[in-house]
Tab-separated table of C-alpha atoms in Angstrom:
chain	number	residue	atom	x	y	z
A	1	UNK	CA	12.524	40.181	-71.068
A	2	UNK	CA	13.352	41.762	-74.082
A	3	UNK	CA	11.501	41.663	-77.008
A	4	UNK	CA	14.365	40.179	-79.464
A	5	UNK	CA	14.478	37.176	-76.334
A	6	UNK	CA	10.671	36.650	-76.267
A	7	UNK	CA	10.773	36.286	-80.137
A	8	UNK	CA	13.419	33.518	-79.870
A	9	UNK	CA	11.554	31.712	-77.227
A	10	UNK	CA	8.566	31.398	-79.482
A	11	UNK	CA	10.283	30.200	-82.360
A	12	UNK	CA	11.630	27.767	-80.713
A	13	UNK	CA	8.329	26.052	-79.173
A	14	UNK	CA	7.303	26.458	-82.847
A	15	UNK	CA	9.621	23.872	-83.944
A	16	UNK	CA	9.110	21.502	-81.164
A	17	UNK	CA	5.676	21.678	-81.809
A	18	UNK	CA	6.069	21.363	-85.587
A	19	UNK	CA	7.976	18.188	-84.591
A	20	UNK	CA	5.194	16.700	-82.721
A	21	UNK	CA	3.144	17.163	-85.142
A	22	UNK	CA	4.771	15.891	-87.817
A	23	UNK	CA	5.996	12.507	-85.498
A	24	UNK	CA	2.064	12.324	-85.122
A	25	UNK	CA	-0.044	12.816	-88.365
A	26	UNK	CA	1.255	10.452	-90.188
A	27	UNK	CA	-0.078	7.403	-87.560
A	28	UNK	CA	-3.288	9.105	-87.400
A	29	UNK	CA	-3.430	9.230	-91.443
A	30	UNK	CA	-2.602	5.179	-91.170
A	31	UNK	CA	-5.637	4.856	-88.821
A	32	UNK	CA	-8.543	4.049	-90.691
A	33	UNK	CA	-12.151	4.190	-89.236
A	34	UNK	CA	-14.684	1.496	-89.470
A	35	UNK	CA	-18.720	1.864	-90.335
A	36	UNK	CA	-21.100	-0.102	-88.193
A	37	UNK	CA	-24.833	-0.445	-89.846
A	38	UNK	CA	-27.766	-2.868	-88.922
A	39	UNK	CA	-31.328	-2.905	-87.425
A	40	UNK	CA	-32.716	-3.046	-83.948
A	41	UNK	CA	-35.061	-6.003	-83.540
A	42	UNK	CA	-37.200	-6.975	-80.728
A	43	UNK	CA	-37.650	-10.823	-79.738
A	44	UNK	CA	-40.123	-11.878	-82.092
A	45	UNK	CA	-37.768	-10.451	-84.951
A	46	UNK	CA	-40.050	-6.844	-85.569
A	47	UNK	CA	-38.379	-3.665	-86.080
A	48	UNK	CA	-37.982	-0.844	-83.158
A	49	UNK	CA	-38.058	2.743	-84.593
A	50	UNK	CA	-36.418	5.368	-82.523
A	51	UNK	CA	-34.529	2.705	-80.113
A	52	UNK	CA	-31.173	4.084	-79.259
A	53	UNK	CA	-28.107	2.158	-78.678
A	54	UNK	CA	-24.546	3.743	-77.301
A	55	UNK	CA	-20.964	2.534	-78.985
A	56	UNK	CA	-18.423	2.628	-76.170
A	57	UNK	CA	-14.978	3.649	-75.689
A	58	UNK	CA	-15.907	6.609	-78.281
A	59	UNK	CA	-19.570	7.231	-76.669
A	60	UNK	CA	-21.377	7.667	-80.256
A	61	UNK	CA	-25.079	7.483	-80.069
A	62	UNK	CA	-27.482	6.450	-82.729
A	63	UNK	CA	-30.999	6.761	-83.367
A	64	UNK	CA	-32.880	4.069	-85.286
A	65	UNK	CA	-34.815	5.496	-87.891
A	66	UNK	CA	-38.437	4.535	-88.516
A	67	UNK	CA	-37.542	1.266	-89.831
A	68	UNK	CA	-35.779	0.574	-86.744
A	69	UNK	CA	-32.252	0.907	-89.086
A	70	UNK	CA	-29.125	2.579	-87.236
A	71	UNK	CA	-25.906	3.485	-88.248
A	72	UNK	CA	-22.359	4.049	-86.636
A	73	UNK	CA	-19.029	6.167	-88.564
A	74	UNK	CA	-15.770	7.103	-88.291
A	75	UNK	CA	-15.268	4.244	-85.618
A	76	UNK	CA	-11.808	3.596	-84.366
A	77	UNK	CA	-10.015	0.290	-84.887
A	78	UNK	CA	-9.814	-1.702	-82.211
A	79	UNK	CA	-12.521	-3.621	-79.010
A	80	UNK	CA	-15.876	-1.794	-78.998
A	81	UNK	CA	-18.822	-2.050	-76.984
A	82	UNK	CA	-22.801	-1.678	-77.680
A	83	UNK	CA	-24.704	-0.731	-74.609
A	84	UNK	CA	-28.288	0.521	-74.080
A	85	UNK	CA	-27.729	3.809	-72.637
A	86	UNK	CA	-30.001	4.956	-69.569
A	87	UNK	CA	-33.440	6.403	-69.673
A	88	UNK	CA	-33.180	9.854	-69.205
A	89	UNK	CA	-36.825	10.613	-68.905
A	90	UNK	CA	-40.004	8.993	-66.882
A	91	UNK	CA	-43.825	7.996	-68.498
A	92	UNK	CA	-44.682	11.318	-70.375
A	93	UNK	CA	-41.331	12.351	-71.244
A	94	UNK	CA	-41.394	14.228	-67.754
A	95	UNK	CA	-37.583	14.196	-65.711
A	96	UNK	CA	-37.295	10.781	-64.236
A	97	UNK	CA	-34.558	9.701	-61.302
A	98	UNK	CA	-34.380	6.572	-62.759
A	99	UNK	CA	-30.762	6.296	-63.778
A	100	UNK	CA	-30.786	2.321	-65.414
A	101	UNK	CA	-31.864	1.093	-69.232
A	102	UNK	CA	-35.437	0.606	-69.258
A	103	UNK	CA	-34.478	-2.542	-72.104
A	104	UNK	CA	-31.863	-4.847	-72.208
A	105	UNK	CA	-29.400	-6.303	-75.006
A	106	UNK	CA	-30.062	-9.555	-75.516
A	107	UNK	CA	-27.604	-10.164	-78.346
A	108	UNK	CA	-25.752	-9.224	-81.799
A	109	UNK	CA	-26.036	-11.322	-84.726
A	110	UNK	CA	-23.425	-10.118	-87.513
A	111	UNK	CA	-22.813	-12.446	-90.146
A	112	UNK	CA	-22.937	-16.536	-88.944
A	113	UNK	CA	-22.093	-15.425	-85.367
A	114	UNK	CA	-23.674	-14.255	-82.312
A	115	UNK	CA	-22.720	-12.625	-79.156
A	116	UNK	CA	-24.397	-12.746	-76.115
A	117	UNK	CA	-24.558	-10.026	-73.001
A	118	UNK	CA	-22.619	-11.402	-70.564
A	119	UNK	CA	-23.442	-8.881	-67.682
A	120	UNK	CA	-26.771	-7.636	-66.191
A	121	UNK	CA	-27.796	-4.225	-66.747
A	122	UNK	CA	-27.075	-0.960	-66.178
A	123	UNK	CA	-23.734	-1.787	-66.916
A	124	UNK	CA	-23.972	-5.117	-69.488
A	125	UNK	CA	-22.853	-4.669	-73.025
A	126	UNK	CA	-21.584	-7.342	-75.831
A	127	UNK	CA	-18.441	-6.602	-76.909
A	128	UNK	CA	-16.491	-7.170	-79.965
A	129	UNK	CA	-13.456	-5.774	-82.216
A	130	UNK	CA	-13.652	-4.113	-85.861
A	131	UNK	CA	-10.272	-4.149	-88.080
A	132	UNK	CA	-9.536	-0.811	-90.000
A	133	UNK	CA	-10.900	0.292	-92.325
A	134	UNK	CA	-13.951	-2.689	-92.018
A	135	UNK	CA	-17.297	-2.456	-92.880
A	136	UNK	CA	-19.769	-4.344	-90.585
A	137	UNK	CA	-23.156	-4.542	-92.451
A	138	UNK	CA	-26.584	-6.197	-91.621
A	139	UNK	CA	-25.861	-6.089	-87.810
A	140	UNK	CA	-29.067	-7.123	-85.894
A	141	UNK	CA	-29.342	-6.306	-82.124
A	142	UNK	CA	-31.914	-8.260	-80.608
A	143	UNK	CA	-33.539	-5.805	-77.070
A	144	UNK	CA	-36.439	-6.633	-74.635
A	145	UNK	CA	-38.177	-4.532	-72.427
A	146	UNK	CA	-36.424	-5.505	-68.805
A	147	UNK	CA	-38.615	-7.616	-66.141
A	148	UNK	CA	-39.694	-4.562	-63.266
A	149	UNK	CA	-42.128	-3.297	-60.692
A	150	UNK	CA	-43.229	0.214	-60.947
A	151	UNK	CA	-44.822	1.362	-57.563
A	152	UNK	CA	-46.145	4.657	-56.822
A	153	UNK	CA	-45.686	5.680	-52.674
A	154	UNK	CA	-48.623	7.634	-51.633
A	155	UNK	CA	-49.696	8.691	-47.792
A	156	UNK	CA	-52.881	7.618	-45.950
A	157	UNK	CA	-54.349	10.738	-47.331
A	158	UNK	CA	-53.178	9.472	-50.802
A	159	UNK	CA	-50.881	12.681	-51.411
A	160	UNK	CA	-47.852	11.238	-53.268
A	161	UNK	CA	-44.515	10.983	-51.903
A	162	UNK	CA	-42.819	12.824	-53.730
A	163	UNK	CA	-38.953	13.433	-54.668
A	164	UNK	CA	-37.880	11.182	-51.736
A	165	UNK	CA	-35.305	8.765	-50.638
A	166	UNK	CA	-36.952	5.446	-49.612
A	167	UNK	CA	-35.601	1.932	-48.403
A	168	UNK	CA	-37.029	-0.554	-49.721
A	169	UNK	CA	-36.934	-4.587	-49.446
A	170	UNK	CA	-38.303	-6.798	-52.661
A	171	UNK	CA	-38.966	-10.465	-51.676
A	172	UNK	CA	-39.555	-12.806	-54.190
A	173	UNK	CA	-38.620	-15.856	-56.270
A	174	UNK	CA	-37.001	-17.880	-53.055
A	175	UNK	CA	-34.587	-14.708	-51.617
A	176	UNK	CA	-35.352	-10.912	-50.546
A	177	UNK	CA	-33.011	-7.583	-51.943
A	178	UNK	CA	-33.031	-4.242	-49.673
A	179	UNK	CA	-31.811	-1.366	-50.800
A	180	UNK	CA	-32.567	2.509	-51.290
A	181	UNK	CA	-34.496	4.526	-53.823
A	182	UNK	CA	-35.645	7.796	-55.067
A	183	UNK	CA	-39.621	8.691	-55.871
A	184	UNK	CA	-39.844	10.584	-58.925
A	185	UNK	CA	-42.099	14.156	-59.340
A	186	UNK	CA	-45.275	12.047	-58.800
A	187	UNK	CA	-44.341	9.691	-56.186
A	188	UNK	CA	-43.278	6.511	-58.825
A	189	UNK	CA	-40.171	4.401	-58.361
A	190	UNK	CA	-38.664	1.729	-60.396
A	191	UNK	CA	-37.335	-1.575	-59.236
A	192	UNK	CA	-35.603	-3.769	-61.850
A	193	UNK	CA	-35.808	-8.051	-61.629
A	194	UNK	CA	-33.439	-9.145	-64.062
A	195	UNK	CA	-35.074	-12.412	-63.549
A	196	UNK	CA	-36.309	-13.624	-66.843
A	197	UNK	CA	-35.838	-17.334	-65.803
A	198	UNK	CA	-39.220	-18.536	-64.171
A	199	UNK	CA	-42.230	-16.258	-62.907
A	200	UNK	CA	-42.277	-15.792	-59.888
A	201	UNK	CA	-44.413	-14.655	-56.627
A	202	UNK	CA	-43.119	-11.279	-54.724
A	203	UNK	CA	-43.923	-8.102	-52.106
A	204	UNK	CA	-42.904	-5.127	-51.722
A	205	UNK	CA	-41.891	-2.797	-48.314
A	206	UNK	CA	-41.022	0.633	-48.254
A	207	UNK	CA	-39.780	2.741	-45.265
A	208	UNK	CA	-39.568	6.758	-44.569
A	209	UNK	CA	-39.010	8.522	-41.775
A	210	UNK	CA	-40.950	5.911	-39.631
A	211	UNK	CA	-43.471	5.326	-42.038
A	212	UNK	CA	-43.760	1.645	-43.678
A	213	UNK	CA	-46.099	0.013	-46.189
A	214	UNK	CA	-46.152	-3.574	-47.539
A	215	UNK	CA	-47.637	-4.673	-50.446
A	216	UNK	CA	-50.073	-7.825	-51.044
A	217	UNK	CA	-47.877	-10.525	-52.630
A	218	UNK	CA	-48.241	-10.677	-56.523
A	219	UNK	CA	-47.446	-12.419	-59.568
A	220	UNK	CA	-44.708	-11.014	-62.420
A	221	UNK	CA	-44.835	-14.193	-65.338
A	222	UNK	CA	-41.459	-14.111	-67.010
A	223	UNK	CA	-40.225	-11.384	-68.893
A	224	UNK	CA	-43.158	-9.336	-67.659
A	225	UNK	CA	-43.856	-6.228	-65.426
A	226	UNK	CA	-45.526	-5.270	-62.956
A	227	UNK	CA	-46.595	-1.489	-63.203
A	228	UNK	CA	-49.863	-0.999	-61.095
A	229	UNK	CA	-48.475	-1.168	-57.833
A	230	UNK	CA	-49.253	1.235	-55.001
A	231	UNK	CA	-47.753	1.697	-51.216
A	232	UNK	CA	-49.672	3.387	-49.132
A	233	UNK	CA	-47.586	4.797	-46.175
A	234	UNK	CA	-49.477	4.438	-42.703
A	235	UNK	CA	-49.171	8.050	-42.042
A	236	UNK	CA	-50.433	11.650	-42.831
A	237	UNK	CA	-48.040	13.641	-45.440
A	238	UNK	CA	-46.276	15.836	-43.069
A	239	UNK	CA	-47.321	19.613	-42.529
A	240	UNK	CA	-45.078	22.077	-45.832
A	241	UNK	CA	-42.769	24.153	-44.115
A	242	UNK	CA	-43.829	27.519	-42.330
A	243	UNK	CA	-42.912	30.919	-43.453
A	244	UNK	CA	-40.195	31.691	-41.117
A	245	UNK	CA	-38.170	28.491	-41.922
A	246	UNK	CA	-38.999	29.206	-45.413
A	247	UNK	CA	-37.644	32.894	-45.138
A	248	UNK	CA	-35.059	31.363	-43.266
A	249	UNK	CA	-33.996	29.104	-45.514
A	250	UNK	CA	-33.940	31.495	-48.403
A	251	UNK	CA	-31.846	34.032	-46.458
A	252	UNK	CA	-29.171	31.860	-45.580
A	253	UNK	CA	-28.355	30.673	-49.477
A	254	UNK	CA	-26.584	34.158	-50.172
A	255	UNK	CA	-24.401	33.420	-47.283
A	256	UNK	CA	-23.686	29.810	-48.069
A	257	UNK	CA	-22.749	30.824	-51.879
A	258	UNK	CA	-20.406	33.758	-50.707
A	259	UNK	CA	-19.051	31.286	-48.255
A	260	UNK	CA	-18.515	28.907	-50.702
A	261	UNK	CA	-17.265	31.003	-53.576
A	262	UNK	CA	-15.075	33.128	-51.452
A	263	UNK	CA	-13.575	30.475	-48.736
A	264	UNK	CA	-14.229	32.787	-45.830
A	265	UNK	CA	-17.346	33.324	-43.631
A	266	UNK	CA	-20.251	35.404	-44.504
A	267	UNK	CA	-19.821	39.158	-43.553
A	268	UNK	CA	-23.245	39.234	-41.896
A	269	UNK	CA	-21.698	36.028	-39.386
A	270	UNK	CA	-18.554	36.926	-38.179
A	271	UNK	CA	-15.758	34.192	-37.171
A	272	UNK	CA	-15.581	34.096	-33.164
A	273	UNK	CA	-12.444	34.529	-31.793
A	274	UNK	CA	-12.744	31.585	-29.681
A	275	UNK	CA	-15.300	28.553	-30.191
A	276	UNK	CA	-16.119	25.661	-28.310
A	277	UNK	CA	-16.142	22.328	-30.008
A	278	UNK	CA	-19.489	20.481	-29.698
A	279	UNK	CA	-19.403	17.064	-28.079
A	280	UNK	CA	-20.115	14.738	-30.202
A	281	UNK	CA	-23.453	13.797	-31.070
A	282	UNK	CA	-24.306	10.272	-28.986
A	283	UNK	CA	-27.515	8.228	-31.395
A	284	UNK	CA	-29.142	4.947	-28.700
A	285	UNK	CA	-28.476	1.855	-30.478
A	286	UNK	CA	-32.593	1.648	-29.957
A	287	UNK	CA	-33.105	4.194	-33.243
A	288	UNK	CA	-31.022	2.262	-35.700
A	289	UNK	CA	-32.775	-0.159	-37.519
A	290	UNK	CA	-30.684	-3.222	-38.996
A	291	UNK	CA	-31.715	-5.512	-41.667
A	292	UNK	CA	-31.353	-9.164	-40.725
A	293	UNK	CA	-28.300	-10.737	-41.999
A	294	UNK	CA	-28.609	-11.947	-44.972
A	295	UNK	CA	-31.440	-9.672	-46.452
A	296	UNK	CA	-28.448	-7.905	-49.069
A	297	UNK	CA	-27.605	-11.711	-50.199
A	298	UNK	CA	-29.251	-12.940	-53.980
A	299	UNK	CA	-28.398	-16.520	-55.359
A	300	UNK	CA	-28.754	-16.982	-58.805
A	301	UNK	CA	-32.036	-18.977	-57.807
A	302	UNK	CA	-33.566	-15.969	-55.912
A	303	UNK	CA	-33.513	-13.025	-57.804
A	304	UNK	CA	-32.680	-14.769	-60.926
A	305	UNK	CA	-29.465	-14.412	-62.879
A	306	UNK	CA	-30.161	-13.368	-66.873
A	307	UNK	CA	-30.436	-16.193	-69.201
A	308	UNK	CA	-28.040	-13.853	-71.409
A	309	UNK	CA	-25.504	-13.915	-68.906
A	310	UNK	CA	-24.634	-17.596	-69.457
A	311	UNK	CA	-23.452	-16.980	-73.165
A	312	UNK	CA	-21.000	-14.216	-73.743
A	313	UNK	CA	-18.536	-15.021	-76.867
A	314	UNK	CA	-15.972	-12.510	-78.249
A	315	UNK	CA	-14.831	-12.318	-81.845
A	316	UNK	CA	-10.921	-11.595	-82.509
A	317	UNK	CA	-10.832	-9.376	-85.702
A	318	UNK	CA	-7.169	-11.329	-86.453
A	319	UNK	CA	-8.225	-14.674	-86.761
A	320	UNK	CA	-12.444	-14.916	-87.009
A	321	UNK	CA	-12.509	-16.872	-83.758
A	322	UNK	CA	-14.934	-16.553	-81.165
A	323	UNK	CA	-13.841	-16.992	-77.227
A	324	UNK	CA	-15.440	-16.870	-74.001
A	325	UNK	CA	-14.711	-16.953	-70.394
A	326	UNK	CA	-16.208	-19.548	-68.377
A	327	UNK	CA	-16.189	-20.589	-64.728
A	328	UNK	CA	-15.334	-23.914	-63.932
A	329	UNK	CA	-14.707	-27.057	-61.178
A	330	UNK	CA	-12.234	-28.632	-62.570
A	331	UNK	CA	-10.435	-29.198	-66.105
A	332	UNK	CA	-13.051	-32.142	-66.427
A	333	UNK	CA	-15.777	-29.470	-66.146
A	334	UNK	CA	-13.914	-27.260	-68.501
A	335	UNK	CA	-13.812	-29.597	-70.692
A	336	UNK	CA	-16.970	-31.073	-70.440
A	337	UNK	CA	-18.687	-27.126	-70.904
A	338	UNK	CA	-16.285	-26.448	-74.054
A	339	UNK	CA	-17.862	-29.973	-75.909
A	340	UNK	CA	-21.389	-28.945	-74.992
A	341	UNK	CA	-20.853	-25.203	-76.813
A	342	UNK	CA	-18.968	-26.924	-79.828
A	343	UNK	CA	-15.875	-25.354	-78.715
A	344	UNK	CA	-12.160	-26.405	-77.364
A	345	UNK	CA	-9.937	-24.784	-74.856
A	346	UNK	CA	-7.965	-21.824	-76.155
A	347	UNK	CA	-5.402	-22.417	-78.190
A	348	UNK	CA	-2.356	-19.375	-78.248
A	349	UNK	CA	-0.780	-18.965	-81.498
A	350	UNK	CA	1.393	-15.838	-80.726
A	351	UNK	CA	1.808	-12.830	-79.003
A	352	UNK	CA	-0.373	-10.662	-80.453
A	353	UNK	CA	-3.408	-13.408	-79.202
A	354	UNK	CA	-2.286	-13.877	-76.087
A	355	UNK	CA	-2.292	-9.829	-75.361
A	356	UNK	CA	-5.464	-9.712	-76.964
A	357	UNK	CA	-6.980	-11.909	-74.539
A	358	UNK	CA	-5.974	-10.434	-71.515
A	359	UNK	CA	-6.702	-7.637	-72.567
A	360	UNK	CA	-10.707	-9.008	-73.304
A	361	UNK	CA	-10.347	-11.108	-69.688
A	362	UNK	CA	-8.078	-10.261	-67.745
A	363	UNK	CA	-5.368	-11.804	-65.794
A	364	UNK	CA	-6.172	-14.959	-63.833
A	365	UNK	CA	-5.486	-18.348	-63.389
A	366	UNK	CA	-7.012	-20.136	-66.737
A	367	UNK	CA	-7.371	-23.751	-67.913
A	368	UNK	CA	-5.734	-23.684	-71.487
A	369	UNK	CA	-5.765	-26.386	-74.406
A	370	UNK	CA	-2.503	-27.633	-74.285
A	371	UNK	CA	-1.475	-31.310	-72.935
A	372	UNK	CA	1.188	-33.675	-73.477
A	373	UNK	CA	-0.716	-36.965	-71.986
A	374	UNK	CA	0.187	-38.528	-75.313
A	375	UNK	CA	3.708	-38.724	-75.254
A	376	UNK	CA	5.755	-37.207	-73.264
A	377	UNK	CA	7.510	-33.795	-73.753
A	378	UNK	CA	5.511	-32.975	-76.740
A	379	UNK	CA	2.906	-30.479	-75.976
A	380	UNK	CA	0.276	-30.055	-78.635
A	381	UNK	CA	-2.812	-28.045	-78.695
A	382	UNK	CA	-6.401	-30.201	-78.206
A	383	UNK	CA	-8.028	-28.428	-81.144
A	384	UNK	CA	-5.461	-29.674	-83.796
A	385	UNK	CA	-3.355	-26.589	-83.999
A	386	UNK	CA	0.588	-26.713	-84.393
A	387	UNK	CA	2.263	-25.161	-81.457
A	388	UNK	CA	4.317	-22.327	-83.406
A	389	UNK	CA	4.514	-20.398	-80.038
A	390	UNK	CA	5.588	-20.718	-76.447
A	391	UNK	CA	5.203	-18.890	-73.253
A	392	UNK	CA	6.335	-20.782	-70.393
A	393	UNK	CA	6.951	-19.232	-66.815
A	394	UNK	CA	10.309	-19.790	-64.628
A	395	UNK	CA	9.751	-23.439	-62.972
A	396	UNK	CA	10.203	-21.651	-59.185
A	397	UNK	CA	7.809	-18.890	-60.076
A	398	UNK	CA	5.348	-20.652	-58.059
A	399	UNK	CA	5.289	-23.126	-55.044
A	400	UNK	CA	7.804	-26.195	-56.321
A	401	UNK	CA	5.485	-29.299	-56.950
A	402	UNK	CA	6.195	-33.089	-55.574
A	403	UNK	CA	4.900	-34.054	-59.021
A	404	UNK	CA	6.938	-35.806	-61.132
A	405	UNK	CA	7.195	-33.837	-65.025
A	406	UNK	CA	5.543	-37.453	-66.432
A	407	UNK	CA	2.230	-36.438	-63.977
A	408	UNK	CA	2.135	-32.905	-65.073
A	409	UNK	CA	-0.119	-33.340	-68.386
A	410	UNK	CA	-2.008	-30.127	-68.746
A	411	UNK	CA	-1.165	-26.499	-68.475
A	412	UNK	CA	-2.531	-23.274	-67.364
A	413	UNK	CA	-2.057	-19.460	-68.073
A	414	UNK	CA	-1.376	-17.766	-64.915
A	415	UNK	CA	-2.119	-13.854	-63.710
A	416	UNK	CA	1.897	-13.445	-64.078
A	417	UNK	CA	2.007	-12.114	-67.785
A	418	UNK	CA	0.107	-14.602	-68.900
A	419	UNK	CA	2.486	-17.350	-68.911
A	420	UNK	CA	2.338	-21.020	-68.935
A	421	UNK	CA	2.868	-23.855	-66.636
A	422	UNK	CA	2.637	-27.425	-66.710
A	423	UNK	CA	0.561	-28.740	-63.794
A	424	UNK	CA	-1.083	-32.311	-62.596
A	425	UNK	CA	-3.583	-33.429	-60.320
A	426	UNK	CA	-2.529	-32.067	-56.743
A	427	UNK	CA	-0.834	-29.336	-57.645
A	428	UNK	CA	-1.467	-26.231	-55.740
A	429	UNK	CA	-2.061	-24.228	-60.040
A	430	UNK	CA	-4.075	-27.485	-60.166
A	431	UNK	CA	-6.802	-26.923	-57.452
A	432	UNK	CA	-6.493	-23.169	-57.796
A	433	UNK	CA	-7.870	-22.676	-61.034
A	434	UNK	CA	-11.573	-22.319	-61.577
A	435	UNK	CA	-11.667	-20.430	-64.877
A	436	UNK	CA	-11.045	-21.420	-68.377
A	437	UNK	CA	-11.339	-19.603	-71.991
A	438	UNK	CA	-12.776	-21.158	-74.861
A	439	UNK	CA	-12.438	-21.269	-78.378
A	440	UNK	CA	-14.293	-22.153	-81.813
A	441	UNK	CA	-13.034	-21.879	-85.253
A	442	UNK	CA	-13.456	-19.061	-87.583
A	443	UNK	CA	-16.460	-19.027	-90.099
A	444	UNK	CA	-16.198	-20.041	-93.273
A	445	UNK	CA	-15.401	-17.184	-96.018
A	446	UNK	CA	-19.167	-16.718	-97.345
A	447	UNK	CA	-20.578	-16.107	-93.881
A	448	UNK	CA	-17.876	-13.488	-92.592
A	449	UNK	CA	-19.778	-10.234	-91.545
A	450	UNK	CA	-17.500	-7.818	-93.096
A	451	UNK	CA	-16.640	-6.621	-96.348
A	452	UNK	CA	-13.831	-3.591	-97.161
């Protein structure tokens, strides 16, 4: 290539670039951050110095200060999400396995409203939407230490188990849990409850490598932990490794790192020619050991779902409102839950809602707030609202009904873009749905959390 051609070429990506570029900076100069601010509170209202909390999609973390005060910038408009990020440390600050929040949200209070976590940890977070450019002020997130057992696994020589993988099974509260985990550097494991409904009464049973212990059965009151536990393992710690599988072991790293770094065998172990395959390896059904069935299954009533995880309310930046997903019977019971929480079945005023909250939910089969049971062919809204905006389905985009239009008196939003359809008792729409989104009405002006 010559050098005159090579000179060309880069001029030209120049411009395109240049293009880009100039398509592009003027949206990001229209895009104005937020600033998030409050305090981190525990239950009985009290400060928490040094607690920190994680803002999600952008992954910001911040630090409350010694008054327990935190502070979020430059936050992109748009849904956000506070979580507790995991504990990356054990008791002493020394490396801990445990990869889960040792605390839990319990909610946000900003302004007149507040949102509850609606899932359990590690992965629960409450979240909400901030308009450009906005100022959210006086935020207080309410945290509390999460309901846990803290056992230490120790041999019949009481030498620690340490940096192992254990099964374990937790019974307790009317239902049992079995599962794996890791002891840390001096033998400790964690077990969260998230049980903060009623105390309860539970044991504990650990297995490795054909060792066992089980715990005496024990108390946890609710909201509390349990941190004194030991498992003693009916076994001697097994002999440390001698010096030839030690020597071993060290000389055969080189040759796994060349292997790996260079894709071919190590120099010092040639390839054979010609190799044999192995038969495979046969294991007697006698050596596997099987949990009963049933063990892995939790009710809400044995382990205890979160009292959180009943309230979980959203807040559209647009209109003020608060909404919330709920599970449901019937539209009876949908009804019947809205009344009790002071709130109506959604009511869609355009587009722009609609997106937004399938976007918050997702797409399923919802109970809506829209009925014509008063007179025919004119649908209205139950909360009062005009409806300015439509968004029926095609009448065939579903199973046809035998229901005549006078029986079909209610509506639901389907998975299918979100559109409408008229349905009435019997209809297949009509015993399919078991999920509904609320709705309650903005704040008034002197309560709103934000001020630009």
């Amino acid at each position: 290539m010559s050098r005159l051609n090579f000179i060309h070429i880069i001029c030209r990506i120049g411009i395109v670039v240049s293009l880009v570029l100039s398509a592009w900076l003027p949206c990001v100069a229209q895009e104005k951050t937020a600033t998030l601010s409050g305090i981190v509170v525990d239950t009985e209202g009290k400060p928490i110095p040094g607690f920190t909390i994680n803002l999600s999609p952008v992954f910001q973390m911040s630090e409350a200060d010694e008054n327990g005060a935190f502070m979020f910038t430059n936050v992109p408009p748009g849904p956000v999400q506070i979580m507790i990020p995991p504990q990356q440390f054990g008791e002493n600050g020394k490396p801990s396995f445990n990869l889960e929040p040792d605390d839990e949200l319990v909610s946000i209070k900003i302004g007149g409203v507040t949102l509850y976590q609606g899932r359990r940890p590690p992965f629960g977070g409450i979240r909400f939407a901030v308009k450009p450019g906005s100022h959210l002020k006086n935020i207080a997130f309410t945290v509390r230490p999460r309901m846990r057992i803290r056992a230490r696994v120790v041999f019949k020589d009481q030498k620690p188990l340490t940096n192992a993988s254990i099964s374990q099974v937790i019974r307790g509260g009317g239902g049992s849990l079995s599962g794996g985990a890791t002891t840390d550097s001096e033998g400790y494991f964690i077990h969260y409850l998230d049980n903060n409904n009623e105390p309860a009464r539970y044991t504990v049973t650990v297995k490795y490598k054909g060792l066992s212990a089980k715990s005496e059965p024990f108390d946890i009151e609710t909201g509390g932990r349990y941190d004194d536990l030991v498992l003693t393992l009916d076994g001697e710690a097994p002999p440390p490794a001698t010096p030839t599988q030690s020597k071993q072991s060290k000389e055969s790293l080189p040759n796994l790192l060349r292997k790996l770094t260079s894709g071919s065998t190590p120099p010092d172990k040639p390839t054979p020619t010609h190799t044999k395959r192995p038969a495979p390896t046969r294991v007697a059904v006698e050596q596997v050991q099987v949990e009963p069935r049933g063990t892995r299954t939790t009710t809400n009533r044995q382990m205890g779902r979160p009292s959180w995880e009943k309230e979980a309310w959203a807040v559209n930046p647009a209109n003020g409102h608060a909404y919330k997903k709920i599970r449901c019977r019937s539209l009876k019971d949908a009804k019947n839950q809205a009344a009790a929480k002071s709130a109506y079945l959604v009511a869609i005023n355009d587009e722009a809602e609609k997106k937004w909250l399938l976007g918050l939910f997702g797409n399923h089969l919802y109970w809506i707030g829209l009925s014509d049971a008063e007179k025919e062919g004119e649908w209205v809204w139950e909360s009062g609202e005009p409806l300015i905006y439509t968004n029926w389905g095609a009448k065939h985009s579903f199973p046809r009904s035998t229901l005549s239009s006078e029986k079909k008196n209610n509506a639901v939003m389907t998975f299918v873009n979100g559109q409408w359809h008229a349905v009435g008792p019997g209809d297949l729409l009509w015993r399919m749905t078991k999920m509904a989104i609320l709705e309650k009405d903005a704040l008034p002006t002197n309560e709103a959390a934000e001020s630009k």
